Coordinates of C-alpha atoms in Angstrom, one line a residue:
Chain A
X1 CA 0.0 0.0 0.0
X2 CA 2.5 2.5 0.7
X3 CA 5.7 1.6 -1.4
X4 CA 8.1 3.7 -3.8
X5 CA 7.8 7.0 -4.5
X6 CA 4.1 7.3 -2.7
X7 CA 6.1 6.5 0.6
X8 CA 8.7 9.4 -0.3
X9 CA 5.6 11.8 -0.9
X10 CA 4.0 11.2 2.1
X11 CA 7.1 11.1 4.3
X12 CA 9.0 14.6 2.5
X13 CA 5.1 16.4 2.7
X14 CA 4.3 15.5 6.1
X15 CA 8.1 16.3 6.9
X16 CA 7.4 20.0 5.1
X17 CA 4.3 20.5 7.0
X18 CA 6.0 19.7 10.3
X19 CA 8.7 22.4 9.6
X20 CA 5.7 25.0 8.8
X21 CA 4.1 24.2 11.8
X22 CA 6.8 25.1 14.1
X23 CA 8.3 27.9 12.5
X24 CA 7.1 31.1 14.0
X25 CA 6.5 29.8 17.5
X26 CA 6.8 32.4 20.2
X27 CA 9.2 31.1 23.0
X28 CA 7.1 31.1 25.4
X29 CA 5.6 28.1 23.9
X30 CA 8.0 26.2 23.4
X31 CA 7.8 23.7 26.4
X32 CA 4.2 23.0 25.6
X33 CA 4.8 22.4 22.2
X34 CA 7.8 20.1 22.6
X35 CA 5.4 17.9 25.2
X36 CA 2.2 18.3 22.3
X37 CA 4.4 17.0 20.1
X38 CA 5.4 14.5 22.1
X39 CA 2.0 13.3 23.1
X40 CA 1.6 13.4 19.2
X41 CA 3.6 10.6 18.6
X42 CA 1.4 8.7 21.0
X43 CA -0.2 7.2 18.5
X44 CA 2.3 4.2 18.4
X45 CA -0.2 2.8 20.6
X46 CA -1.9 2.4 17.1
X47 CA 1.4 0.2 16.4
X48 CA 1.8 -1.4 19.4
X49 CA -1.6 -2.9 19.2
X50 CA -1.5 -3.9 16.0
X51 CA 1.7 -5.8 17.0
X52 CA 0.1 -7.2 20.0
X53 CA -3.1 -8.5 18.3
X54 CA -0.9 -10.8 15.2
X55 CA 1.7 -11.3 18.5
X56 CA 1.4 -15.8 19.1
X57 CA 4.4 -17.2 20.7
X58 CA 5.2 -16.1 24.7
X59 CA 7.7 -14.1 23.6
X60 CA 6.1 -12.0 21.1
X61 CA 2.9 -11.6 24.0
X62 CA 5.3 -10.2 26.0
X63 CA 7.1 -7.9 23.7
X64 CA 3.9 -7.0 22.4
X65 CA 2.6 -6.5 26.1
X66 CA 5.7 -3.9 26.7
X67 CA 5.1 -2.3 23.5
X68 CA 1.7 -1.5 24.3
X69 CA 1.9 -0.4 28.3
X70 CA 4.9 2.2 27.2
X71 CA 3.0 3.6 24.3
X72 CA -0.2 3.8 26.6
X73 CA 1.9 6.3 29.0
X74 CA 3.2 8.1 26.1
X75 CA 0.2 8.7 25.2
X76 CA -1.9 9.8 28.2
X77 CA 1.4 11.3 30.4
X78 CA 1.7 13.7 27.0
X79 CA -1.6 14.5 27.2
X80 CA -2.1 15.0 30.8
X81 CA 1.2 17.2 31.4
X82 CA 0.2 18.9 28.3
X83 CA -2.9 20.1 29.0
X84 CA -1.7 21.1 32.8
X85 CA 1.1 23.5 31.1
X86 CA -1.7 24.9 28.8
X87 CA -4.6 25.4 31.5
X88 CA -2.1 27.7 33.4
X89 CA -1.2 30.0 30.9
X90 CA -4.8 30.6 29.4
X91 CA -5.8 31.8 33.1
X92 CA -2.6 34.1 32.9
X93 CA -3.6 35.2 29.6
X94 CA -7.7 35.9 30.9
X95 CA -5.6 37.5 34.0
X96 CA -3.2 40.3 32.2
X97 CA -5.5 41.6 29.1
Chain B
X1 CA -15.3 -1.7 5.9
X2 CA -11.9 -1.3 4.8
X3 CA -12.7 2.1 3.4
X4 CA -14.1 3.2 6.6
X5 CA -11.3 1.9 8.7
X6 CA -8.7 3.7 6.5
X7 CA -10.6 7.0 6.7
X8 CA -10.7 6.9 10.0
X9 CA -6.6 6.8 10.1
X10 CA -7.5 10.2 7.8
X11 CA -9.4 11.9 9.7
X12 CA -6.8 11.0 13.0
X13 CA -3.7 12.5 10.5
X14 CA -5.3 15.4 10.1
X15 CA -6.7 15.9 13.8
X16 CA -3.2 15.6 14.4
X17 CA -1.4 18.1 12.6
X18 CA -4.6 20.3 12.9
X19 CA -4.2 19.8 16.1
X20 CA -0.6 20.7 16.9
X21 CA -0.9 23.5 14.2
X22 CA -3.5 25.2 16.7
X23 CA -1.0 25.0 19.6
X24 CA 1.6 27.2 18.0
X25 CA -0.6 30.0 19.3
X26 CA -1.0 30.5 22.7
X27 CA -4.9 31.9 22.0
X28 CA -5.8 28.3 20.6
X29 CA -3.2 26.1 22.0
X30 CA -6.0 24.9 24.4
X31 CA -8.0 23.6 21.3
X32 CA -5.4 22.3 19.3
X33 CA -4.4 19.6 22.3
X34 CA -7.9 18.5 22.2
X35 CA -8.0 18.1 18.1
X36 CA -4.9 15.9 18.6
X37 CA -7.0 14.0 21.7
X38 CA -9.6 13.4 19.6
X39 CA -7.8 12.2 16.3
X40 CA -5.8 9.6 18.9
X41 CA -9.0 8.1 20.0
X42 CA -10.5 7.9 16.8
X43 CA -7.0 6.1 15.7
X44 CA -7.4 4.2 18.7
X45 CA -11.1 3.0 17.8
X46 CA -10.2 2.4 14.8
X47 CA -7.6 0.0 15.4
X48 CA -9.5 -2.1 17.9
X49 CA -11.9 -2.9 15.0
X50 CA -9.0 -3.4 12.4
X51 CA -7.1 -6.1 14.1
X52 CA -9.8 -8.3 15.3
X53 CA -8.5 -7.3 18.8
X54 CA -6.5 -10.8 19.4
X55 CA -4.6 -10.8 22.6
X56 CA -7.3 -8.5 23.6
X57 CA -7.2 -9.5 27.4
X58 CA -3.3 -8.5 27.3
X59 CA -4.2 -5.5 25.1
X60 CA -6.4 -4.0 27.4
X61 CA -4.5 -4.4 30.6
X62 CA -1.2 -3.2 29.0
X63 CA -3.4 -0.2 28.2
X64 CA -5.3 0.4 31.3
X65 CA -2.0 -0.2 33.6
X66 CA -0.3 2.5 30.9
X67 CA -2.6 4.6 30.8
X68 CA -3.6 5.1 35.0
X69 CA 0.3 4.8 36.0
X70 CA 1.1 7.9 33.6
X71 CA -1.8 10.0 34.2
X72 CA -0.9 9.8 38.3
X73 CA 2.4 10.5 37.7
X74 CA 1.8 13.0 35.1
X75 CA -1.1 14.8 37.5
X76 CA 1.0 15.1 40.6
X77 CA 4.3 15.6 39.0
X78 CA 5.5 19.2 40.0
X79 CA 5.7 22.2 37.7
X80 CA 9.4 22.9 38.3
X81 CA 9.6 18.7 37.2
X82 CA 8.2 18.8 33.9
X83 CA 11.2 19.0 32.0
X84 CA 11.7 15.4 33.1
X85 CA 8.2 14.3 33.0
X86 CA 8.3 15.4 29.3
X87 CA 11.5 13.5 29.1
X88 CA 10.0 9.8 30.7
X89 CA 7.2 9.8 28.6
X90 CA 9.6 10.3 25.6
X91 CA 11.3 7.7 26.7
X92 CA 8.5 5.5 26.5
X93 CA 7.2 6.5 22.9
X94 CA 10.9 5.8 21.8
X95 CA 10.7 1.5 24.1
X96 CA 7.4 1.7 22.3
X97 CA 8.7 2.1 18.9
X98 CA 11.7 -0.4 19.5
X99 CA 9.7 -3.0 20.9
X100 CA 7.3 -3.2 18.0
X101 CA 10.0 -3.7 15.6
X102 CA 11.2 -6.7 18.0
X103 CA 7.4 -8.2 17.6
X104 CA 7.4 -8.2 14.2
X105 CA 11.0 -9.4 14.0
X106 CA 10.3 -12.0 16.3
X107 CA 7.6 -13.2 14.7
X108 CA 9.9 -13.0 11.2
X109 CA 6.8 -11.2 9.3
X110 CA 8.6 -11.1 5.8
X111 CA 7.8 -7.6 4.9
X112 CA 10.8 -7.9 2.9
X113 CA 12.1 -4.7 1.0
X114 CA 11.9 -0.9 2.1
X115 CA 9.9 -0.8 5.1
X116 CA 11.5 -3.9 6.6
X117 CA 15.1 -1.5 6.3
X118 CA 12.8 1.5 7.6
X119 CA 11.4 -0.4 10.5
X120 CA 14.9 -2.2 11.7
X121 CA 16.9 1.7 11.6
X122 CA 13.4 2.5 13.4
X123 CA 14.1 0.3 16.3
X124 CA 17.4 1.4 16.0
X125 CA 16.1 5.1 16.6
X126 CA 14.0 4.3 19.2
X127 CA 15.6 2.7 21.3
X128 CA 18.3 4.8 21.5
X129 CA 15.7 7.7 22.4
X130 CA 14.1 5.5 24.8
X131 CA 18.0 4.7 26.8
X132 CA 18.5 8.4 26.1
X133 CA 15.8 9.8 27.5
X134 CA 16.2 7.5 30.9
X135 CA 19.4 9.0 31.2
X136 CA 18.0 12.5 30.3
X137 CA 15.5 11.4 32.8
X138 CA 18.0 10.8 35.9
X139 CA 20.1 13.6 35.3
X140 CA 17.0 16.3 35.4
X141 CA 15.7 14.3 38.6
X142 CA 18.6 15.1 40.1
X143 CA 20.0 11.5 40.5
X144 CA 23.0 11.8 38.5
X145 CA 24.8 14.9 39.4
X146 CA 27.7 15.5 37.1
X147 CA 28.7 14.6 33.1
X148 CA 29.8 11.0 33.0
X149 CA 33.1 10.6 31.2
X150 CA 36.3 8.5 31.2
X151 CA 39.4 8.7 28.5
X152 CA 38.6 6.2 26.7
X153 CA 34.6 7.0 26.0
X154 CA 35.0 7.9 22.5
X155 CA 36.7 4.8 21.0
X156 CA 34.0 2.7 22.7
X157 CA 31.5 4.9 22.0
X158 CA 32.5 4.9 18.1
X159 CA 32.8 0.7 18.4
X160 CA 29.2 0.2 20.2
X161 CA 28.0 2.2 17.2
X162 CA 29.5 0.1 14.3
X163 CA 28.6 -2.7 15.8
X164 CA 25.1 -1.6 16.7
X165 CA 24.6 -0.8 12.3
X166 CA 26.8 -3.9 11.8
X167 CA 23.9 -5.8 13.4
X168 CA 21.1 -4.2 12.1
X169 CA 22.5 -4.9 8.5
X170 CA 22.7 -8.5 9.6
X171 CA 19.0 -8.4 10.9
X172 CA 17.8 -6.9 7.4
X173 CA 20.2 -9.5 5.2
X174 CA 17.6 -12.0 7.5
X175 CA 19.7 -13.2 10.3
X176 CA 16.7 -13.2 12.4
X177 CA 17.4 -15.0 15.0
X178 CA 17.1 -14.1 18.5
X179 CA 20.7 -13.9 19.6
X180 CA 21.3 -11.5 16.6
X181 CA 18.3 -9.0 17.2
X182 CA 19.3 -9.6 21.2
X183 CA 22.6 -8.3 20.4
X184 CA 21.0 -5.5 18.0
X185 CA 18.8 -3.8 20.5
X186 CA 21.2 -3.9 23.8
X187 CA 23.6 -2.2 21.5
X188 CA 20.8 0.3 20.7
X189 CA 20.3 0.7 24.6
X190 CA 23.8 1.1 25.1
X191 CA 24.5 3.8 22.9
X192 CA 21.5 5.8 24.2
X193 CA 23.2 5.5 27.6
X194 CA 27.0 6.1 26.6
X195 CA 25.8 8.8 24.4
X196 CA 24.1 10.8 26.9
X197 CA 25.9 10.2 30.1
X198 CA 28.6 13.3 28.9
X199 CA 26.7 15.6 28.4
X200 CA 25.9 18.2 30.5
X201 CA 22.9 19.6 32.7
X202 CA 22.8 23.1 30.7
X203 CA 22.2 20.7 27.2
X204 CA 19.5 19.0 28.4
X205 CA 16.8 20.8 26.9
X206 CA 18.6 20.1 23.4
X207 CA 18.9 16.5 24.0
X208 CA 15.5 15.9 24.9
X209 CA 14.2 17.3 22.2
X210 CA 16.0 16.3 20.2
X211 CA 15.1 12.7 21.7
X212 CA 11.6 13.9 21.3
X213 CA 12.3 14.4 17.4
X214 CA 13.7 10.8 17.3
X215 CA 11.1 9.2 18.7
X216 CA 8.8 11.0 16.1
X217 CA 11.0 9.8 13.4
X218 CA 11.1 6.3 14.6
X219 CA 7.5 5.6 14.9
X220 CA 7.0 6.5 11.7
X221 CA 9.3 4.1 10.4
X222 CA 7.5 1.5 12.9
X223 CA 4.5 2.9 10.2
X224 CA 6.2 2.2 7.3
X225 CA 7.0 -1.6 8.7
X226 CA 3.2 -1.7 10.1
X227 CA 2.0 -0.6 6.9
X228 CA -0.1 2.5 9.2
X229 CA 0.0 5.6 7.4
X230 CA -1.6 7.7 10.4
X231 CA 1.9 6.6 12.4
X232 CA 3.5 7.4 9.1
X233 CA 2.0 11.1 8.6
X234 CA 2.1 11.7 12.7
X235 CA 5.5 10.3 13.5
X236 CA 7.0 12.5 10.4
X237 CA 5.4 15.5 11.7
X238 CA 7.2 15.7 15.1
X239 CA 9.8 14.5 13.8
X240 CA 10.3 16.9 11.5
X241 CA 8.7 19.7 13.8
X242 CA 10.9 18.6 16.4
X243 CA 14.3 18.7 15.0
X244 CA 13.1 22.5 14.0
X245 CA 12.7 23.5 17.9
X246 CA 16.1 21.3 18.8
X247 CA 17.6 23.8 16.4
X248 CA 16.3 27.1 17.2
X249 CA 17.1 25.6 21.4
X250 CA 20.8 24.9 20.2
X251 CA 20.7 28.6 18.9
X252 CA 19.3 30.1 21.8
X253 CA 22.4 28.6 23.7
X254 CA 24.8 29.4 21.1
X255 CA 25.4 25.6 20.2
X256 CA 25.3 23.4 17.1
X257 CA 23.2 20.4 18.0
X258 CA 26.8 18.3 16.8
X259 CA 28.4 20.1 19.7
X260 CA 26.0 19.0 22.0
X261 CA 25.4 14.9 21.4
X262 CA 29.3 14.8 20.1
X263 CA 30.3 15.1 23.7
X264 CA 30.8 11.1 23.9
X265 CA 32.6 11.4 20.6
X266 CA 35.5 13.6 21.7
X267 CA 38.3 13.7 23.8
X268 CA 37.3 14.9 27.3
X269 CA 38.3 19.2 27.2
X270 CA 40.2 20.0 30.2
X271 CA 38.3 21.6 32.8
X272 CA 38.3 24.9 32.2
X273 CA 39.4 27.7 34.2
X274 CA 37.3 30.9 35.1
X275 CA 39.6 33.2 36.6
X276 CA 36.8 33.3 39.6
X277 CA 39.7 32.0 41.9
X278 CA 40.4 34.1 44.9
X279 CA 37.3 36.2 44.4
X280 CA 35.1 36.7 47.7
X281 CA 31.3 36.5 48.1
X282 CA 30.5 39.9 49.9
X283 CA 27.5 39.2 51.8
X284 CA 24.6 41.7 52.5
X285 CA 21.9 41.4 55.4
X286 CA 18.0 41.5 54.1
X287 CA 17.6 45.0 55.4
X288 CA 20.6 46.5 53.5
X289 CA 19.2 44.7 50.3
X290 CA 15.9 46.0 51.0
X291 CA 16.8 49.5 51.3
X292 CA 18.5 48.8 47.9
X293 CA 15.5 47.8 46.0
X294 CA 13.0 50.3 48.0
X295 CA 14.7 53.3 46.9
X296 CA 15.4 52.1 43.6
X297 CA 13.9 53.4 40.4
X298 CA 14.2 49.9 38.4
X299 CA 15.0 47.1 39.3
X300 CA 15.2 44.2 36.9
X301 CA 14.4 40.5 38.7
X302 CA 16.3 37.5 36.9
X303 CA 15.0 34.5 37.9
X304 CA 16.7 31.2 37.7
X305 CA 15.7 27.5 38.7
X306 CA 16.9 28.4 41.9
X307 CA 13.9 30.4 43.0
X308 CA 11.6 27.3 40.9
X309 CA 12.8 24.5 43.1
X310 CA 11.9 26.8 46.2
X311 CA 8.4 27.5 44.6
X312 CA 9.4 31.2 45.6
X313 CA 8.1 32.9 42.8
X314 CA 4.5 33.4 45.0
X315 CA 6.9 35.4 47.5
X316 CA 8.7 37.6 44.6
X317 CA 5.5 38.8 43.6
X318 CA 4.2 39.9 46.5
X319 CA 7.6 41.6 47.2
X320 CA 7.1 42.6 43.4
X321 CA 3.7 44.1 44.3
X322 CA 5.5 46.0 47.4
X323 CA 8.2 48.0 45.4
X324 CA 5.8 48.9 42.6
X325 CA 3.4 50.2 45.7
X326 CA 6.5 52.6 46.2
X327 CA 6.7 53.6 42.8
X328 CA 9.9 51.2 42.0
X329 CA 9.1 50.4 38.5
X330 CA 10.2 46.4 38.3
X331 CA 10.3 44.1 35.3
X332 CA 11.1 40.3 35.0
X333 CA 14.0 39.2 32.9
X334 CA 13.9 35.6 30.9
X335 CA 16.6 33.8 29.5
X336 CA 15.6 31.7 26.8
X337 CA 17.0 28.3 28.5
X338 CA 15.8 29.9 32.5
X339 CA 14.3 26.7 33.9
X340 CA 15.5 23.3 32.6
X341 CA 13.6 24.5 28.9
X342 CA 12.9 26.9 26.7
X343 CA 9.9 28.6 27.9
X344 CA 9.5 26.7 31.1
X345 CA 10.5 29.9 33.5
X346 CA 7.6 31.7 31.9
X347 CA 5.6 28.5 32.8
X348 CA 6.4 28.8 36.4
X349 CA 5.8 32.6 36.4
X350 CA 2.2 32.6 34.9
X351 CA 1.7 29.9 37.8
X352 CA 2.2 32.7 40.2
X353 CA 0.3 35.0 38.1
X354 CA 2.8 37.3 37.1
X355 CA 1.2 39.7 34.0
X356 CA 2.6 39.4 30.8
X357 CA 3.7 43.0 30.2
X358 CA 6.0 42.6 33.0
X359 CA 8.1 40.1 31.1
X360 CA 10.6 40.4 28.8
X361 CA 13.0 38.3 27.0
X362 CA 16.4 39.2 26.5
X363 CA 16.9 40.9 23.7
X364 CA 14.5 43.6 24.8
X365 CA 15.8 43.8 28.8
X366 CA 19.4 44.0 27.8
X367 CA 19.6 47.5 26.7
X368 CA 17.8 48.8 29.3
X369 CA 20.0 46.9 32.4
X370 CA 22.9 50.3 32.2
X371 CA 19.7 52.3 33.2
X372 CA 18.7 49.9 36.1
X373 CA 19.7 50.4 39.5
X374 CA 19.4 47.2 40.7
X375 CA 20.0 43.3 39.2
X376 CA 18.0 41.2 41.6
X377 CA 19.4 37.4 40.2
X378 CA 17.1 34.9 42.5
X379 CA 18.2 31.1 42.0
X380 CA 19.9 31.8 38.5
X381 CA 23.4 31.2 37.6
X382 CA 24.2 30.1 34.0
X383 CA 21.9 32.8 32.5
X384 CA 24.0 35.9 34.2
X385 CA 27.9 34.4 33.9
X386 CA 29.7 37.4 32.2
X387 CA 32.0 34.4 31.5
X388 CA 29.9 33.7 28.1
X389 CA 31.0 36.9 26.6
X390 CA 34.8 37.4 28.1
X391 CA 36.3 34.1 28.3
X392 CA 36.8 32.3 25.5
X393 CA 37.8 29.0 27.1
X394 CA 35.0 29.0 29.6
X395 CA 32.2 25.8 28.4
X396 CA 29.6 28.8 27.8
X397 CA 31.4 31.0 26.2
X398 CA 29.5 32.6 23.2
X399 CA 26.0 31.7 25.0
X400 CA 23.5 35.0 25.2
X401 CA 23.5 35.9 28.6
X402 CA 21.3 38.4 30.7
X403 CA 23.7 41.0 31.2
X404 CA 22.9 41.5 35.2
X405 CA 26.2 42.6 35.5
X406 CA 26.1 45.7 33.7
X407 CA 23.5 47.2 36.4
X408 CA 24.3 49.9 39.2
X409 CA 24.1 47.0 41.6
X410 CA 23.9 43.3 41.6
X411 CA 22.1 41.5 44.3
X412 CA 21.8 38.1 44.3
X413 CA 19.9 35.6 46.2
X414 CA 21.4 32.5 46.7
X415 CA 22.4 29.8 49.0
X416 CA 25.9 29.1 49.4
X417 CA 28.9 29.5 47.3
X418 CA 28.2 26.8 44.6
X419 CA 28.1 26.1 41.4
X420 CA 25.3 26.2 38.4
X421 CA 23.7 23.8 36.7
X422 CA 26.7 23.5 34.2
X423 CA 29.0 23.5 36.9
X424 CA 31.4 26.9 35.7
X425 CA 32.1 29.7 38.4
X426 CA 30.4 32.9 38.1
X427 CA 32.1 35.9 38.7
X428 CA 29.2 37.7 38.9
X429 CA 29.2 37.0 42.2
X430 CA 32.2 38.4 43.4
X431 CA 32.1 41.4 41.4
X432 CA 32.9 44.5 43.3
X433 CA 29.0 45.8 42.8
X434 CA 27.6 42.6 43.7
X435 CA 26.0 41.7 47.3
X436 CA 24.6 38.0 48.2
X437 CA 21.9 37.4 50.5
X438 CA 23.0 33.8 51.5
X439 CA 19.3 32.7 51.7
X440 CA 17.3 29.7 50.1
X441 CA 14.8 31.9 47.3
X442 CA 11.6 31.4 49.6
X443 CA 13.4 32.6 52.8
X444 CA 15.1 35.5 51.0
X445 CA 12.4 37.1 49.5
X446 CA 10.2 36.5 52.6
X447 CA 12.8 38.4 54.5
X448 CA 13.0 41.3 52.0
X449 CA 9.1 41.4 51.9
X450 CA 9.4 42.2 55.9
X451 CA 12.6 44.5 55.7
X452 CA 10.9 46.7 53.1
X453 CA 7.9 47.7 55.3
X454 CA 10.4 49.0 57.9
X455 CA 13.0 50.9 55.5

């Protein structure tokens, strides 16, 4: 499904739209962002499922078990430290305008 | 049903990078971390229906024990922590990534081709993030104190990573057996450790996003071997938008990224001299310091992670709120790397509810410290060393500092006679026009708040 040259599109465009997203970010966002993004790349847990569900031997349970519990905290620590960072500076922002 | 399932991975991608698009501004960065919730769920759903759910006892409990372990630790971890917190869970996006490759190598799923070469430099990727990160993770924590290095770290480091490649070219030529992929991913762990154990505390920010950036780039290889184009599209993204921050970080601290992860590569510098030797700490009791500030026209506060750790910045604004009752006219000063991140100190401040107009970054305070009569530096070290600018063998030289030292008057708040975070002598400190209250943050500023109302 995605092979040759469609890869290569999809990987340089969504590499291109990444630059654009970041690029005039005011400082004083940058330690949210860098956690959004990192709960953005969460969605291994997609992966890690999908490894889990075709996993048969012990072994491959058991990777498939770790793969899933750490992408599970990636995902919900990103989101939860995220959101804590953000909920602070909207109140400063409805406090000083 | 196919066609449903695959526009649901659409509609996810572009939750995603809708998503972190709306968090570039701070007016809808609120909204733009619940697009990218949303789009995750959906992906989530999604995939539940896609695979049939086998294992889907072990499926759930791996996500139910993930999922309540980091949102405890991610609700109660301080604000002055979340450097590392962002760091841990890093971490665990980059085992993630590293231990689906290892399922799907395991179970020798003959992919064959591109993506199996994608998804084994993937694991690669990852699992040096996730090692990295741990490290990253100890070092912020405060469990690992100094730069670990020994003479002969960059031969070893240079042969754990030829073997490491060496490895994962045997693992794609289809030596998949488990000795070989064993090998494969403790080299990966080790040269996440070796490579990070140099480097030092001041870095850190760089590293972990950097980190950050890798895991992004990994999981979408772990796409490319899953055959998932949402992890494809999402994992590119941060990837991509994540090297950008590591580079405008480096820049803020007058680095190249190279400089900065090539520390286990090169030979250990000499430690480098200050020419802070002999110089005294002249102390300075809390009611001196507050007739200082009270009769002062400006004064410029620098804060560091000093006055963080003490959760003093409540304090500091009420003594803010006392010398602007006297007409003082007081502004904050932020580094770009105050805190243990870009933007973290301005974090901390609008938890104390310090007003926006009352901060400014450096390029805008700098000019105006010659007019200010006093430099009050609380907790900060690194950010204020007049070192970066005059001595060119000093480990920050070249770094944009806050120029504190060209004020009337320094004072600085501070406990003892130690170091910074980087570990280089400041001779701010023992500048001729510089006074130290030897007080932890909180205590000091408590102190000044009840000098003031008697000066």
């Amino acid at each position: 499904m995605i092979e040759g040259f469609v890869a290569l599109y999809i990987f340089i465009l969504a590499a291109f739209t990444g630059y654009e997203i970041i690029s005039r970010v005011p400082e004083t966002l940058h330690t949210p962002l860098m956690s959004g993004a990192n709960f953005a790349h969460g969605i291994v847990v997609v992966g890690a499922m999908v490894a889990l569900s075709h996993a048969h031997t012990p072994a491959e349970q058991a990777l498939g078990f770790v793969a899933v519990l750490l992408a599970a905290m990636n995902a919900v620590g990103g989101y939860v430290v995220t959101e804590r960072m953000l909920r602070m500076f909207k109140s400063s922002q409805g406090g000083g305008e | 049903m196919s066609f449903v399932l695959e526009t649901g991975y659409l509609v996810a991608a572009v939750l995603l990078i809708l998503g972190l698009r709306g968090m570039s501004s701070p007016r809808t960065a609120h909204r733009g971390l619940t697009w990218v919730g949303i789009g995750m769920v959906v992906a989530v759903l999604v995939t539940f229906i896609r695979t049939g759910a086998g294992n889907i006892g072990l499926m759930l409990t791996a996500l139910v024990i993930g999922g309540v372990l980091a949102a405890v630790y991610g609700r109660q971890v301080p604000m002055t922590a979340m450097p590392q917190g962002v760091a841990l869970f890093n971490g665990m996006g980059g085992g993630a990534a590293g231990a689906i490759a290892a399922v799907e190598l395991v179970g020798g799923a003959t992919v064959g081709g591109a993506p199996l070469v994608l998804g084994v430099l993937g694991a690669l990727i990852g699992t040096v993030s996730f090692a990295g990160s741990g490290v990253a993770f100890t070092k912020l924590q405060g469990w690992m104190r100094r730069p670990v290095r020994f003479p002969a770290m960059p031969m070893v480091n240079g042969a754990v990573a030829l073997v490491a490649v060496a490895l994962g070219i045997a693992v794609i030529a289809g030596a998949q057996m488990d000795p070989v992929l064993g090998a494969y991913f403790a080299a990966a762990v080790a040269l996440g450790i070796l490579v990070t154990l140099p480097i030092g505390g001041a870095d850190m920010p760089v590293v972990i996003s950097l980190y950050n950036a890798a895991t992004g780039l990994a999981v979408a290889f772990e796409g490319y071997l899953l055959n998932n184009p949402a992890m494809v599209i999402a994992g590119t993204v941060v990837g991509a938008a994540g090297t950008l921050l590591t580079l405008l970080m480096a820049r803020a601290m007058h680095r190249s990224v190279f400089q900065v992860v090539g520390a286990g590569f090169r030979a250990p510098e000499a430690a480098a001299e200050t020419g802070a030797e002999g110089g005294l700490l002249k102390g300075i009791e809390p009611v001196d310091a507050a007739i200082q500030l009270g009769y002062a026209r400006k004064v410029v506060i620098i804060p560091g992670y000093g006055m963080a750790v003490a959760q003093a910045q409540h304090k500091v604004w009420e003594l803010v709120q006392r010398l602007e009752e006297r007409g003082v006219e007081v502004r904050f000063a932020i580094h770009p790397v105050a805190g243990r991140m870009p933007g973290h100190m301005n974090v901390l401040l609008a938890e104390a509810g310090v007003p926006y107009d009352m901060v400014a970054d450096l390029e805008t305070i700098n000019p105006e410290l010659p007019q200010a009569d006093v430099a009050l530096v609380i907790g900060a070290n690194d950010v204020v060393n007049p070192s970066a600018r005059n001595v060119p063998d000093s480990p920050i030289y070249g770094m944009p500092i806050i120029n504190a030292d060209q004020a009337r008057n320094v004072l600085v708040i501070k406990r003892g006679g130690g170091q910074g975070f980087s570990g280089v002598e400041n001779p701010l400190f023992t500048a001729d026009h510089a006074r130290v209250l030897f007080r932890d943050a909180l205590d000091g500023a408590s102190e000044l708040v009840q000098a003031l109302k008697q000066v």
